[in-house]
């Protein structure tokens, strides 16, 4: 049973944004500070990535752990009410993510996925932030097609 009324739950869900989220803005600022220039939510690239670096032919997705079901993550919990609805929702999200990654791979577009929990850890620990930015730079410069952290 949900602890919120349907109206309150609807209001909460409507407030969840798909673009310009705090983790996304944080990561974009770090990239910009490193000299990277990008476009946002490019409709020309499969999956409309959060960030697209044309120079590096790289799509970057900042995934929320809850919505995109980050494996073994504390934030990817299953709601206790309307379980069947949420299972269907999450399965559809995961299938869509898989198909987008497959299309990017087939189009030879590099794909970087950074999870919300990684961003949270970066905000808490400057060394973790430096490590992730270094890994991002290395990924952009090499021929590897997929990176996830």
PDB file of N, CA and C in Angstrom, residues 8-54:
ATOM      1  N   UNK A   8      -0.832  13.093  -4.442  1.00  0.00           N
ATOM      2  CA  UNK A   8       0.526  13.394  -3.981  1.00  0.00           C
ATOM      3  C   UNK A   8       1.568  12.608  -4.786  1.00  0.00           C
ATOM      4  N   UNK A   9       1.275  11.341  -5.046  1.00  0.00           N
ATOM      5  CA  UNK A   9       2.202  10.508  -5.816  1.00  0.00           C
ATOM      6  C   UNK A   9       2.350  11.064  -7.230  1.00  0.00           C
ATOM      7  N   UNK A  10       1.247  11.472  -7.828  1.00  0.00           N
ATOM      8  CA  UNK A  10       1.281  12.045  -9.173  1.00  0.00           C
ATOM      9  C   UNK A  10       2.129  13.317  -9.204  1.00  0.00           C
ATOM     10  N   UNK A  11       1.968  14.143  -8.198  1.00  0.00           N
ATOM     11  CA  UNK A  11       2.748  15.387  -8.106  1.00  0.00           C
ATOM     12  C   UNK A  11       4.244  15.067  -7.983  1.00  0.00           C
ATOM     13  N   UNK A  12       4.585  14.096  -7.140  1.00  0.00           N
ATOM     14  CA  UNK A  12       5.985  13.694  -6.983  1.00  0.00           C
ATOM     15  C   UNK A  12       6.574  13.182  -8.295  1.00  0.00           C
ATOM     16  N   UNK A  13       5.832  12.315  -8.970  1.00  0.00           N
ATOM     17  CA  UNK A  13       6.333  11.722 -10.210  1.00  0.00           C
ATOM     18  C   UNK A  13       6.462  12.771 -11.321  1.00  0.00           C
ATOM     19  N   UNK A  14       5.552  13.731 -11.357  1.00  0.00           N
ATOM     20  CA  UNK A  14       5.607  14.781 -12.374  1.00  0.00           C
ATOM     21  C   UNK A  14       6.821  15.686 -12.181  1.00  0.00           C
ATOM     22  N   UNK A  15       7.333  15.767 -10.960  1.00  0.00           N
ATOM     23  CA  UNK A  15       8.479  16.635 -10.664  1.00  0.00           C
ATOM     24  C   UNK A  15       9.813  16.020 -11.095  1.00  0.00           C
ATOM     25  N   UNK A  16       9.823  14.744 -11.438  1.00  0.00           N
ATOM     26  CA  UNK A  16      11.057  14.072 -11.842  1.00  0.00           C
ATOM     27  C   UNK A  16      11.361  14.447 -13.288  1.00  0.00           C
ATOM     28  N   UNK A  17      12.536  15.027 -13.481  1.00  0.00           N
ATOM     29  CA  UNK A  17      12.916  15.498 -14.808  1.00  0.00           C
ATOM     30  C   UNK A  17      13.736  14.448 -15.547  1.00  0.00           C
ATOM     31  N   UNK A  18      13.694  14.519 -16.874  1.00  0.00           N
ATOM     32  CA  UNK A  18      14.515  13.612 -17.661  1.00  0.00           C
ATOM     33  C   UNK A  18      15.724  14.336 -18.238  1.00  0.00           C
ATOM     34  N   UNK A  19      15.711  15.647 -18.213  1.00  0.00           N
ATOM     35  CA  UNK A  19      16.823  16.448 -18.735  1.00  0.00           C
ATOM     36  C   UNK A  19      17.284  17.421 -17.669  1.00  0.00           C
ATOM     37  N   UNK A  20      18.548  17.805 -17.790  1.00  0.00           N
ATOM     38  CA  UNK A  20      19.134  18.790 -16.880  1.00  0.00           C
ATOM     39  C   UNK A  20      18.990  18.398 -15.411  1.00  0.00           C
ATOM     40  N   UNK A  21      19.225  17.147 -15.120  1.00  0.00           N
ATOM     41  CA  UNK A  21      19.196  16.685 -13.736  1.00  0.00           C
ATOM     42  C   UNK A  21      20.472  17.163 -13.035  1.00  0.00           C
ATOM     43  N   UNK A  22      20.468  17.177 -11.727  1.00  0.00           N
ATOM     44  CA  UNK A  22      21.647  17.627 -10.980  1.00  0.00           C
ATOM     45  C   UNK A  22      22.890  16.792 -11.301  1.00  0.00           C
ATOM     46  N   UNK A  23      22.786  15.444 -11.342  1.00  0.00           N
ATOM     47  CA  UNK A  23      23.986  14.669 -11.698  1.00  0.00           C
ATOM     48  C   UNK A  23      24.501  15.002 -13.104  1.00  0.00           C
ATOM     49  N   UNK A  24      23.585  15.199 -14.039  1.00  0.00           N
ATOM     50  CA  UNK A  24      23.965  15.519 -15.411  1.00  0.00           C
ATOM     51  C   UNK A  24      24.678  16.879 -15.468  1.00  0.00           C
ATOM     52  N   UNK A  25      24.116  17.873 -14.810  1.00  0.00           N
ATOM     53  CA  UNK A  25      24.715  19.212 -14.804  1.00  0.00           C
ATOM     54  C   UNK A  25      26.101  19.171 -14.166  1.00  0.00           C
ATOM     55  N   UNK A  26      26.248  18.448 -13.082  1.00  0.00           N
ATOM     56  CA  UNK A  26      27.540  18.302 -12.401  1.00  0.00           C
ATOM     57  C   UNK A  26      28.584  17.726 -13.358  1.00  0.00           C
ATOM     58  N   UNK A  27      28.241  16.646 -14.036  1.00  0.00           N
ATOM     59  CA  UNK A  27      29.194  15.992 -14.936  1.00  0.00           C
ATOM     60  C   UNK A  27      29.506  16.881 -16.139  1.00  0.00           C
ATOM     61  N   UNK A  28      28.508  17.571 -16.663  1.00  0.00           N
ATOM     62  CA  UNK A  28      28.737  18.492 -17.785  1.00  0.00           C
ATOM     63  C   UNK A  28      29.714  19.590 -17.395  1.00  0.00           C
ATOM     64  N   UNK A  29      29.569  20.121 -16.196  1.00  0.00           N
ATOM     65  CA  UNK A  29      30.478  21.180 -15.746  1.00  0.00           C
ATOM     66  C   UNK A  29      31.912  20.675 -15.665  1.00  0.00           C
ATOM     67  N   UNK A  30      32.080  19.445 -15.194  1.00  0.00           N
ATOM     68  CA  UNK A  30      33.426  18.874 -15.137  1.00  0.00           C
ATOM     69  C   UNK A  30      34.017  18.724 -16.541  1.00  0.00           C
ATOM     70  N   UNK A  31      33.215  18.242 -17.474  1.00  0.00           N
ATOM     71  CA  UNK A  31      33.695  18.091 -18.851  1.00  0.00           C
ATOM     72  C   UNK A  31      34.059  19.447 -19.451  1.00  0.00           C
ATOM     73  N   UNK A  32      33.206  20.427 -19.251  1.00  0.00           N
ATOM     74  CA  UNK A  32      33.441  21.762 -19.798  1.00  0.00           C
ATOM     75  C   UNK A  32      34.728  22.350 -19.223  1.00  0.00           C
ATOM     76  N   UNK A  33      34.951  22.156 -17.932  1.00  0.00           N
ATOM     77  CA  UNK A  33      36.157  22.664 -17.269  1.00  0.00           C
ATOM     78  C   UNK A  33      37.423  22.021 -17.843  1.00  0.00           C
ATOM     79  N   UNK A  34      37.304  20.816 -18.382  1.00  0.00           N
ATOM     80  CA  UNK A  34      38.436  20.122 -18.994  1.00  0.00           C
ATOM     81  C   UNK A  34      38.631  20.530 -20.461  1.00  0.00           C
ATOM     82  N   UNK A  35      37.755  21.408 -20.962  1.00  0.00           N
ATOM     83  CA  UNK A  35      37.887  21.893 -22.329  1.00  0.00           C
ATOM     84  C   UNK A  35      37.043  21.169 -23.352  1.00  0.00           C
ATOM     85  N   UNK A  36      36.217  20.245 -22.918  1.00  0.00           N
ATOM     86  CA  UNK A  36      35.358  19.511 -23.851  1.00  0.00           C
ATOM     87  C   UNK A  36      34.125  20.337 -24.179  1.00  0.00           C
ATOM     88  N   UNK A  37      33.758  20.332 -25.442  1.00  0.00           N
ATOM     89  CA  UNK A  37      32.548  21.021 -25.887  1.00  0.00           C
ATOM     90  C   UNK A  37      31.592  19.970 -26.427  1.00  0.00           C
ATOM     91  N   UNK A  38      30.324  20.165 -26.194  1.00  0.00           N
ATOM     92  CA  UNK A  38      29.348  19.116 -26.455  1.00  0.00           C
ATOM     93  C   UNK A  38      28.000  19.731 -26.807  1.00  0.00           C
ATOM     94  N   UNK A  39      27.121  18.885 -27.282  1.00  0.00           N
ATOM     95  CA  UNK A  39      25.725  19.277 -27.472  1.00  0.00           C
ATOM     96  C   UNK A  39      24.878  18.456 -26.507  1.00  0.00           C
ATOM     97  N   UNK A  40      23.691  18.968 -26.215  1.00  0.00           N
ATOM     98  CA  UNK A  40      22.811  18.326 -25.252  1.00  0.00           C
ATOM     99  C   UNK A  40      21.627  17.679 -25.944  1.00  0.00           C
ATOM    100  N   UNK A  41      21.286  16.475 -25.541  1.00  0.00           N
ATOM    101  CA  UNK A  41      20.093  15.768 -26.001  1.00  0.00           C
ATOM    102  C   UNK A  41      19.934  15.814 -27.521  1.00  0.00           C
ATOM    103  N   UNK A  42      21.024  15.526 -28.224  1.00  0.00           N
ATOM    104  CA  UNK A  42      21.050  15.597 -29.685  1.00  0.00           C
ATOM    105  C   UNK A  42      20.035  14.641 -30.304  1.00  0.00           C
ATOM    106  N   UNK A  43      19.148  15.195 -31.088  1.00  0.00           N
ATOM    107  CA  UNK A  43      18.127  14.379 -31.753  1.00  0.00           C
ATOM    108  C   UNK A  43      18.700  13.627 -32.958  1.00  0.00           C
ATOM    109  N   UNK A  44      19.905  13.997 -33.386  1.00  0.00           N
ATOM    110  CA  UNK A  44      20.553  13.336 -34.518  1.00  0.00           C
ATOM    111  C   UNK A  44      21.236  12.027 -34.123  1.00  0.00           C
ATOM    112  N   UNK A  45      21.388  11.807 -32.827  1.00  0.00           N
ATOM    113  CA  UNK A  45      22.093  10.625 -32.322  1.00  0.00           C
ATOM    114  C   UNK A  45      21.072   9.671 -31.697  1.00  0.00           C
ATOM    115  N   UNK A  46      21.154   8.366 -32.006  1.00  0.00           N
ATOM    116  CA  UNK A  46      20.208   7.404 -31.423  1.00  0.00           C
ATOM    117  C   UNK A  46      20.178   7.491 -29.898  1.00  0.00           C
ATOM    118  N   UNK A  47      18.983   7.492 -29.349  1.00  0.00           N
ATOM    119  CA  UNK A  47      18.810   7.531 -27.901  1.00  0.00           C
ATOM    120  C   UNK A  47      18.822   8.928 -27.310  1.00  0.00           C
ATOM    121  N   UNK A  48      19.062   9.945 -28.135  1.00  0.00           N
ATOM    122  CA  UNK A  48      19.111  11.339 -27.667  1.00  0.00           C
ATOM    123  C   UNK A  48      19.954  11.445 -26.395  1.00  0.00           C
ATOM    124  N   UNK A  49      21.268  11.196 -26.494  1.00  0.00           N
ATOM    125  CA  UNK A  49      22.110  11.160 -25.300  1.00  0.00           C
ATOM    126  C   UNK A  49      22.076  12.478 -24.529  1.00  0.00           C
ATOM    127  N   UNK A  50      22.316  12.383 -23.226  1.00  0.00           N
ATOM    128  CA  UNK A  50      22.360  13.574 -22.388  1.00  0.00           C
ATOM    129  C   UNK A  50      23.441  14.523 -22.881  1.00  0.00           C
ATOM    130  N   UNK A  51      24.585  13.954 -23.283  1.00  0.00           N
ATOM    131  CA  UNK A  51      25.723  14.728 -23.763  1.00  0.00           C
ATOM    132  C   UNK A  51      26.257  14.037 -25.010  1.00  0.00           C
ATOM    133  N   UNK A  52      26.550  14.817 -26.052  1.00  0.00           N
ATOM    134  CA  UNK A  52      27.159  14.248 -27.250  1.00  0.00           C
ATOM    135  C   UNK A  52      28.382  15.070 -27.624  1.00  0.00           C
ATOM    136  N   UNK A  53      29.528  14.404 -27.687  1.00  0.00           N
ATOM    137  CA  UNK A  53      30.774  15.056 -28.089  1.00  0.00           C
ATOM    138  C   UNK A  53      31.046  14.673 -29.536  1.00  0.00           C
ATOM    139  N   UNK A  54      30.716  15.561 -30.463  1.00  0.00           N
ATOM    140  CA  UNK A  54      30.844  15.260 -31.886  1.00  0.00           C
ATOM    141  C   UNK A  54      32.291  14.993 -32.281  1.00  0.00           C
TER     142      UNK A  54
END
